[in-house]
CSV table of C-alpha atoms in Angstrom, one decimal:
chain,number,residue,atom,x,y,z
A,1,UNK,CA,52.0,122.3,138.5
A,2,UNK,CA,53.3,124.3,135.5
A,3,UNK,CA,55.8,123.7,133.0
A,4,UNK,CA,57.9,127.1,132.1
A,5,UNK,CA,59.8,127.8,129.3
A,6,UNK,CA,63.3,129.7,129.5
A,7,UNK,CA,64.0,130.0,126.1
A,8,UNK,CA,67.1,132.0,124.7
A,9,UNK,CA,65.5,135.3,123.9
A,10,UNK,CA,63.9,135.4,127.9
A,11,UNK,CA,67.5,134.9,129.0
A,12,UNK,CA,68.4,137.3,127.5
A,13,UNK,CA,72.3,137.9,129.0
A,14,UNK,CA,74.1,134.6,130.0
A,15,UNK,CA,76.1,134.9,133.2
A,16,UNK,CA,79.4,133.8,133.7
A,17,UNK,CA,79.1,134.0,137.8
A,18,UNK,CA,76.9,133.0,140.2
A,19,UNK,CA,75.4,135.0,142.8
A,20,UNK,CA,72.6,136.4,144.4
A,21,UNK,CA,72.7,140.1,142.2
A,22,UNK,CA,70.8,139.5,139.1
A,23,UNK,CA,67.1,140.0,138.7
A,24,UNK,CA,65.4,136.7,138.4
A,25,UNK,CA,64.3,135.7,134.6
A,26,UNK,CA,61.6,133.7,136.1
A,27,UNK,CA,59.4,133.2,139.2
A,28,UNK,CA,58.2,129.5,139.9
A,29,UNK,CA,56.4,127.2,142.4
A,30,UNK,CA,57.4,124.3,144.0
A,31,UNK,CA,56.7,121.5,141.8
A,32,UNK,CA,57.4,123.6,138.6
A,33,UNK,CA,59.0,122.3,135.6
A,34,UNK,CA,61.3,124.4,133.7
A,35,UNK,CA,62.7,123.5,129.9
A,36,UNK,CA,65.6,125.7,129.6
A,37,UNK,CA,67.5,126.1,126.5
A,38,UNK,CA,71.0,125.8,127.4
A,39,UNK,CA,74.3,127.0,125.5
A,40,UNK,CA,77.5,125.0,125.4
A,41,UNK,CA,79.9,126.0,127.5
A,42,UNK,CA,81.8,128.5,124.5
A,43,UNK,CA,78.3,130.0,123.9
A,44,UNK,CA,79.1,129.1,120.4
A,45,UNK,CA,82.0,131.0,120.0
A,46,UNK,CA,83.7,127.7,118.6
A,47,UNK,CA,81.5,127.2,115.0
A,48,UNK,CA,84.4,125.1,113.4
A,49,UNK,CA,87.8,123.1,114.0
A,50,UNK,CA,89.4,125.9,112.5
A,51,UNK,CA,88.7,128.2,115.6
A,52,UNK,CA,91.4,128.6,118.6
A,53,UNK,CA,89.7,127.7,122.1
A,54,UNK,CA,92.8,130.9,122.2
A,55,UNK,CA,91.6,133.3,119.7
A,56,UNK,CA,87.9,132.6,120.3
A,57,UNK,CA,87.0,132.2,123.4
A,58,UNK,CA,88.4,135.3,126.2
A,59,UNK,CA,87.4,135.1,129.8
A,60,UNK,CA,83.7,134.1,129.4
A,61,UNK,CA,83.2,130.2,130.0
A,62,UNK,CA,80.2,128.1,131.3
A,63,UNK,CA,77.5,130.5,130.0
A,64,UNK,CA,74.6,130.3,132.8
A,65,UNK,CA,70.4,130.5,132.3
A,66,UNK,CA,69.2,131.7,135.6
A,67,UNK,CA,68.7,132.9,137.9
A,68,UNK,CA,65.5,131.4,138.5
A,69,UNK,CA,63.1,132.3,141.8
A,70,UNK,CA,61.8,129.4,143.8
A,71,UNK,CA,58.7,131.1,145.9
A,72,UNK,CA,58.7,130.1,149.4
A,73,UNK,CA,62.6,129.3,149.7
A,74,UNK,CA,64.1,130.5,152.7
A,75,UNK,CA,67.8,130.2,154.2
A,76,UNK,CA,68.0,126.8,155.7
A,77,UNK,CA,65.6,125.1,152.6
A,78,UNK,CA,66.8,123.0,150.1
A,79,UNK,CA,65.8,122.2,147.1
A,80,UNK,CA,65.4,119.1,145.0
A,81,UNK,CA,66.0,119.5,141.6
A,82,UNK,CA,64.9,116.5,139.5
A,83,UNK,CA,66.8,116.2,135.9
A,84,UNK,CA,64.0,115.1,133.6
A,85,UNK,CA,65.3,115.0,130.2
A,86,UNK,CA,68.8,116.7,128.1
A,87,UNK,CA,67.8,116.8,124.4
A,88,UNK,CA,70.6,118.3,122.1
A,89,UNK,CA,69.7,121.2,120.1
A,90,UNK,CA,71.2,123.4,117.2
A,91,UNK,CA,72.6,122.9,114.0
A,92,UNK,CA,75.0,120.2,113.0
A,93,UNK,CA,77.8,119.4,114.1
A,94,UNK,CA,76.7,120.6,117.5
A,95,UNK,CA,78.8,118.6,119.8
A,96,UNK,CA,82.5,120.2,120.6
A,97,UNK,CA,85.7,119.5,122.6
A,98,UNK,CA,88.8,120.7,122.2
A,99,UNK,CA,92.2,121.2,124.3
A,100,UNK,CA,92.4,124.8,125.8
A,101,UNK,CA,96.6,125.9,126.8
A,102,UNK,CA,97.1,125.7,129.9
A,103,UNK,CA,93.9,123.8,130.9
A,104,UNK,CA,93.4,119.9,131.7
A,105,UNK,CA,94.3,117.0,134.2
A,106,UNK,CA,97.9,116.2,132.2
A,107,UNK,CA,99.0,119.5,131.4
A,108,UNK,CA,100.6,122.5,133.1
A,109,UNK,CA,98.2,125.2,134.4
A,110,UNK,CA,97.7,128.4,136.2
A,111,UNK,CA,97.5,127.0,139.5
A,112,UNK,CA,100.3,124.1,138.4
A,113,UNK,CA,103.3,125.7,137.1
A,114,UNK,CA,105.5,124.0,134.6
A,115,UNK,CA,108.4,124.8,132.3
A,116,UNK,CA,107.5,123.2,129.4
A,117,UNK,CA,105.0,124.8,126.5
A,118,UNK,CA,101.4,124.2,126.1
A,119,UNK,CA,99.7,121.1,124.8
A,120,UNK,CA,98.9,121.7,120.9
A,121,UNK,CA,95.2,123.4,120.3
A,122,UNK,CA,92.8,121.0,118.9
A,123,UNK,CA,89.2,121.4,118.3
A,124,UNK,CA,86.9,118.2,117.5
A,125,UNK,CA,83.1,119.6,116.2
A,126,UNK,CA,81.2,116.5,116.1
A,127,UNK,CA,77.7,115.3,115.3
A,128,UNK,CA,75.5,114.5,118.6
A,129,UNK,CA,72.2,113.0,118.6
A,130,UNK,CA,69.9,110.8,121.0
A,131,UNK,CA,71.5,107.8,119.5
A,132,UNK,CA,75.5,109.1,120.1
A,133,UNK,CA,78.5,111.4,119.1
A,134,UNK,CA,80.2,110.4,116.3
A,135,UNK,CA,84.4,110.4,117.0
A,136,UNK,CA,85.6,108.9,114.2
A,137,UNK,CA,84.0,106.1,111.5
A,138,UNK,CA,85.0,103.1,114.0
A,139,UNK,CA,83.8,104.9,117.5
A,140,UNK,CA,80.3,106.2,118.2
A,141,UNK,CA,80.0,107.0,121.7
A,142,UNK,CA,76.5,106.6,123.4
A,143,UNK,CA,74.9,109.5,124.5
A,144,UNK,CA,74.7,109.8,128.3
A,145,UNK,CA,74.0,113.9,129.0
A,146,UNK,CA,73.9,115.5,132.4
A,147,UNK,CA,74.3,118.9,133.2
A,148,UNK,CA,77.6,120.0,133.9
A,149,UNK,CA,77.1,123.2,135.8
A,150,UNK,CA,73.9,123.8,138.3
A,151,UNK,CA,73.3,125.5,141.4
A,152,UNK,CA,71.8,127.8,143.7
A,153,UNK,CA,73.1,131.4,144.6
A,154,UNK,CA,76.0,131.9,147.7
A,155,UNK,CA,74.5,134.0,150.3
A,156,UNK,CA,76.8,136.7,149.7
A,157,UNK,CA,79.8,136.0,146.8
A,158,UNK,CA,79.3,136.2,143.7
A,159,UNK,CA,81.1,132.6,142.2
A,160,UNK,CA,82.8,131.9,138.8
A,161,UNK,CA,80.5,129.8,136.7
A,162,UNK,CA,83.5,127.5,136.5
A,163,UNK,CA,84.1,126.9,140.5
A,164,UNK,CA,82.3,124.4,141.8
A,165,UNK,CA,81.7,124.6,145.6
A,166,UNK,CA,78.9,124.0,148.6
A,167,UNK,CA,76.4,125.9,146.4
A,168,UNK,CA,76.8,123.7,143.6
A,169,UNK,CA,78.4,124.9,140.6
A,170,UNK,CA,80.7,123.5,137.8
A,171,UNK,CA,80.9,119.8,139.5
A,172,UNK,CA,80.6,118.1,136.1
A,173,UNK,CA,79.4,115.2,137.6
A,174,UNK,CA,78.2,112.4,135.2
A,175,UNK,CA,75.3,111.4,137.8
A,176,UNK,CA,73.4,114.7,137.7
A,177,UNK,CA,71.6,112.9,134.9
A,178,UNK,CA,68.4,112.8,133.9
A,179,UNK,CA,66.4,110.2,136.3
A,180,UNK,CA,68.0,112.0,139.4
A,181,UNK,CA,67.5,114.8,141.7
A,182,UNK,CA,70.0,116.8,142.7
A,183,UNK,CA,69.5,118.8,146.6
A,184,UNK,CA,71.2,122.1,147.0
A,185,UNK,CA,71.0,124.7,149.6
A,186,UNK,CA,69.2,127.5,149.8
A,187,UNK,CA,71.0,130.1,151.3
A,188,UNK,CA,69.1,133.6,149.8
A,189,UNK,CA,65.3,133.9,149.6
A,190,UNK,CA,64.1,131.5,145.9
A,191,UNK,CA,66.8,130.0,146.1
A,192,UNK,CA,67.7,131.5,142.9
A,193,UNK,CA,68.7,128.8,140.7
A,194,UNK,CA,71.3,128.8,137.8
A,195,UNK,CA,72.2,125.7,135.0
A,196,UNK,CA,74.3,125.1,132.3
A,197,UNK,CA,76.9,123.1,130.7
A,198,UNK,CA,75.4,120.2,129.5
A,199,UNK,CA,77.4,117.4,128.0
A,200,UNK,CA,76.6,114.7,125.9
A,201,UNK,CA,79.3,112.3,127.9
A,202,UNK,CA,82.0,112.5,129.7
A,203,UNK,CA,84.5,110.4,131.2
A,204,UNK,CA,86.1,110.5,135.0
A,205,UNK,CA,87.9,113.5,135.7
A,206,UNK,CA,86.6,115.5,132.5
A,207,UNK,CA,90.2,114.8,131.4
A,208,UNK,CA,91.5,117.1,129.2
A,209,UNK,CA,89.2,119.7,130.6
A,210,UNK,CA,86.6,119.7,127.9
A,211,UNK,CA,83.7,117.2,127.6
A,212,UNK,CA,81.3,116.6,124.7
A,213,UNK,CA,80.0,120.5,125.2
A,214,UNK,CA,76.3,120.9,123.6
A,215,UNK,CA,73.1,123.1,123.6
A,216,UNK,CA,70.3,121.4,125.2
A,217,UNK,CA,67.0,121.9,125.7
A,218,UNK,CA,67.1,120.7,129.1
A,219,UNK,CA,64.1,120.0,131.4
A,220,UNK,CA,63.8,120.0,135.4
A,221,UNK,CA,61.4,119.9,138.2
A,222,UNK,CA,62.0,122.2,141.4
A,223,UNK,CA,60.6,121.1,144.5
A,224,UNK,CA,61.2,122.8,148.1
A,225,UNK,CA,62.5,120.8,151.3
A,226,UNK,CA,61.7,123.2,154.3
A,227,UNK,CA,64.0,123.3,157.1
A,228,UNK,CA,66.7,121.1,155.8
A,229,UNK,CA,70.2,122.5,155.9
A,230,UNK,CA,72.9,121.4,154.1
A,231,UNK,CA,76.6,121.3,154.2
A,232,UNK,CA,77.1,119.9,150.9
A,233,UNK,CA,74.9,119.2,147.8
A,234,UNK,CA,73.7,115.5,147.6
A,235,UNK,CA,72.1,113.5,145.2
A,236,UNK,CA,69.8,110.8,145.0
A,237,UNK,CA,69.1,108.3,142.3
A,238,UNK,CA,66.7,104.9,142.6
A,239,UNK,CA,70.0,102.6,143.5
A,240,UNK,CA,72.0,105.0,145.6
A,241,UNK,CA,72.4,108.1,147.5
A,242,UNK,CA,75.7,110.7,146.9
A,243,UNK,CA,77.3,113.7,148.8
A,244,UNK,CA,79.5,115.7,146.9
A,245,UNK,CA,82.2,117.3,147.5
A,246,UNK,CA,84.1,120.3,146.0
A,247,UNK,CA,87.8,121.5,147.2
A,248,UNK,CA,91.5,121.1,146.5
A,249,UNK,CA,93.7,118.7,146.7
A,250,UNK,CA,91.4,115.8,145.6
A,251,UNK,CA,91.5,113.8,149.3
A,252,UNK,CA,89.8,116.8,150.9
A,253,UNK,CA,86.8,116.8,148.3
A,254,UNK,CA,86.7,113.1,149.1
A,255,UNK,CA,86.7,114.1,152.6
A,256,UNK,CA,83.8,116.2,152.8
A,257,UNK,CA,82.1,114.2,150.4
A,258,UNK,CA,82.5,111.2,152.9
A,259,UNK,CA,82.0,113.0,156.0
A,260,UNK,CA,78.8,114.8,154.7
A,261,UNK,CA,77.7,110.8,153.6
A,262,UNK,CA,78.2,110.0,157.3
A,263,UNK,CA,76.5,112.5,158.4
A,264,UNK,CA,73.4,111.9,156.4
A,265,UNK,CA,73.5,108.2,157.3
A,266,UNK,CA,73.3,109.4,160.9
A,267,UNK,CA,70.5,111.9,160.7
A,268,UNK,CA,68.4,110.5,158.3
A,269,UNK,CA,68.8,106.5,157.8
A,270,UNK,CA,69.3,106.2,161.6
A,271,UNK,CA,73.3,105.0,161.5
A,272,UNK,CA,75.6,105.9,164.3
A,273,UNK,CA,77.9,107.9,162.9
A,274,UNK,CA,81.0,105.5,163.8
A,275,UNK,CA,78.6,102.8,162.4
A,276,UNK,CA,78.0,104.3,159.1
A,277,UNK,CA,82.2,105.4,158.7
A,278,UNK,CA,83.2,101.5,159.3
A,279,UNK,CA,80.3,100.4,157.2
A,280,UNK,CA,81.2,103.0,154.2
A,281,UNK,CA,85.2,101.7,154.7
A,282,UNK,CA,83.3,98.7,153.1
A,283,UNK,CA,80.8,99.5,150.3
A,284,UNK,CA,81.0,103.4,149.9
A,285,UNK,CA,81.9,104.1,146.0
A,286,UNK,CA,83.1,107.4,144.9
A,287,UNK,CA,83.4,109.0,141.5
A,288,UNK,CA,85.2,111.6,140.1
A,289,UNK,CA,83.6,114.6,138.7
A,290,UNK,CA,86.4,116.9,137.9
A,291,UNK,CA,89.7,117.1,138.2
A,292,UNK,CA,90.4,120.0,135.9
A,293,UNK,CA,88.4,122.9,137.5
A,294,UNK,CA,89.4,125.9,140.3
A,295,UNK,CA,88.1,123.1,142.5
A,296,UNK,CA,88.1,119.3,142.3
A,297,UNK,CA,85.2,117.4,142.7
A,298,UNK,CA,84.3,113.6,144.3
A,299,UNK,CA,80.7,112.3,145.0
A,300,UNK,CA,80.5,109.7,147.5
A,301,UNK,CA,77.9,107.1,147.3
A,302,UNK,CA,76.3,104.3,149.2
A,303,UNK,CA,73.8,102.0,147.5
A,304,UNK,CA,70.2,102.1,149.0
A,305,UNK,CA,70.5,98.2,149.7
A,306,UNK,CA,72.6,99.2,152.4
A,307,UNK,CA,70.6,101.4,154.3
C-alpha cells in the first residue's frame, strides 16, 4: 500500500464542480492512502473580519482537490473511503465563519423568497487547533473535524461543489469523521474522487450556513468494493451503520435515507424488508447534515447491536 501526497502546488486548479471532465491529479490503488491538503471553503479569500463574504467571495465556493483515479473501478463498484485523520493547517487565525446574504436555515434565500432585507454580514476568524476553536474568552469549542464535501464523479453531469446528491457531494455531515468510512458509487471508470470542505465542528443543520471552515491536511484510505451498486452513499462507523440521503424538502432526504437503510438491512444483514421498516420505526436515529444547501441532507442510522 502507498501513501500519496496531494499537496497544493500538484492540485494545482481547485474545482468548484464535480464531474467526470478533468484530468485526474493522481492515479492510486486500492488500499492507497492519500494526505490531501485541503482549502477552506473561501479558498482564503476571507484573511480578516473586515472582509465581506459579499465583496470577497463571487461565485466560487467549496474549493475541491481531485479528481483522483481509483485503478480497477468500474460502474457498479463502490468505494470505501476511510477518514483517517483532519489536522488544521495554515497560519493563525485559520478557522472562519461568517453570515453570507441571502444564505442560511433562518434567513430568506434564492430558492425561499422573502420581503424583508438580508441578515447583517459578519465574519468571525478564529484560532483552531487539535485542542479547539476559540469563540470568545468563556467558550472553546472542541475540535471534532470531518470533511464537509466528498465524492465521486456523476456519470455524465457535471455537479456544483455545493449540491450534495447520490454521488456524494456537499452533505456536511458531522459523521464523515475521521474513524469512519464513507461508500460512494462508482459510476465512471476510477471512480474519480473529489474532497473538500473540512470543518473543525459543526452543529445540526450547519445553521447559518457556515461552519468552522479550515484548511486541513486531511488523510484517507481508498479501498474498492466490486459489484456493489448503490443508490445512495452510506456510511459505516464501529457503533452504527448510516444511508444518506440528499433532496428537497427535508422528509424526502429522510425518505431515501430510510428506504436505502431498509434496503441494506434486507440485502446485506438478512432483514425482511417489512421487518427491518417496523424494526427502524423503533431504534432508527437520523441526523441532520444540512439544511442550508441546493439540497438538504439526512443520514439515517441503525446501531450495529441491532443487526
Amino acid at each position: 500500500m502507498t501513501t500519496h501526497e496531494l499537496t497544493e502546488e500538484m492540485q494545482g486548479e481547485y474545482h468548484y464542480t464535480v464531474g467526470p471532465y478533468p484530468d485526474p491529479v493522481l492515479e492510486i490503488d486500492p488500499g492507497d492512502t492519500v494526505v490531501a491538503e485541503t482549502h477552506d471553503a473561501f479558498e482564503g479569500a476571507i484573511e480578516t473580519e473586515d472582509d465581506l463574504p459579499s465583496e470577497v467571495l463571487g461565485d466560487y465556493l467549496n474549493p475541491q482537490n481531485g479528481p483522483i483515479y481509483v485503478e480497477g473501478a468500474t460502474p457498479g463498484d463502490a468505494l470505501a473511503i476511510t477518514i483517517e485523520d483532519i489536522e488544521p493547517r495554515g497560519p493563525q487565525p485559520r478557522g472562519t465563519t461568517c453570515t453570507v446574504p441571502y444564505f442560511g436555515g433562518l434567513s430568506a434565500t434564492d430558492r425561499t423568497a422573502m420581503l424583508h432585507d438580508p441578515l447583517p454580514e459578519i465574519v468571525k476568524k478564529l484560532e483552531v487547533t487539535t485542542d479547539g476553536t476559540v469563540w470568545n474568552d468563556d467558550i472553546t469549542i472542541p475540535y471534532e473535524p470531518f470533511i464537509g464535501t466528498i465524492s465521486t464523479s456523476p456519470k455524465i453531469d457535471s455537479v456544483n461543489a455545493l449540491t450534495p446528491f447520490k454521488h456524494g457531494g456537499n452533505m456536511d455531515l458531522p459523521d464523515v469523521r475521521p474513524g469512519n468510512t464513507i461508500y460512494l458509487p462508482v459510476e465512471v471508470e476510477g471512480g474519480y474522487v473529489y474532497l473538500g470542505d473540512c470543518h473543525a465542528a459543526q452543529g445540526d443543520g450547519e445553521l447559518c450556513g457556515v461552519a468552522l471552515e479550515h484548511p486541513t491536511n486531511t488523510t484517507i484510505t481508498v479501498d474498492l468494493i466490486e459489484d456493489w451498486e448503490l443508490e445512495w452513499p452510506r456510511l459505516e462507523s464501529d457503533d452504527f451503520i448510516m444511508s444518506i440521503g440528499s433532496v428537497r424538502p427535508m422528509e424526502d432526504a429522510a425518505r431515501a435515507a430510510y428506504a436505502d437503510l431498509v434496503t441494506w438491512m434486507a440485502d446485506d444483514y438478512g432483514f425482511d424488508e417489512m421487518e427491518a421498516y417496523m424494526l427502524l420505526t423503533q431504534v432508527g436515529h437520523v441526523r441532520l447534515g444540512n439544511m442550508v444547501d441546493p439540497n438538504y441532507t439526512i443520514g439515517a442510522g441503525i446501531d450495529k447491536a441491532y443487526l
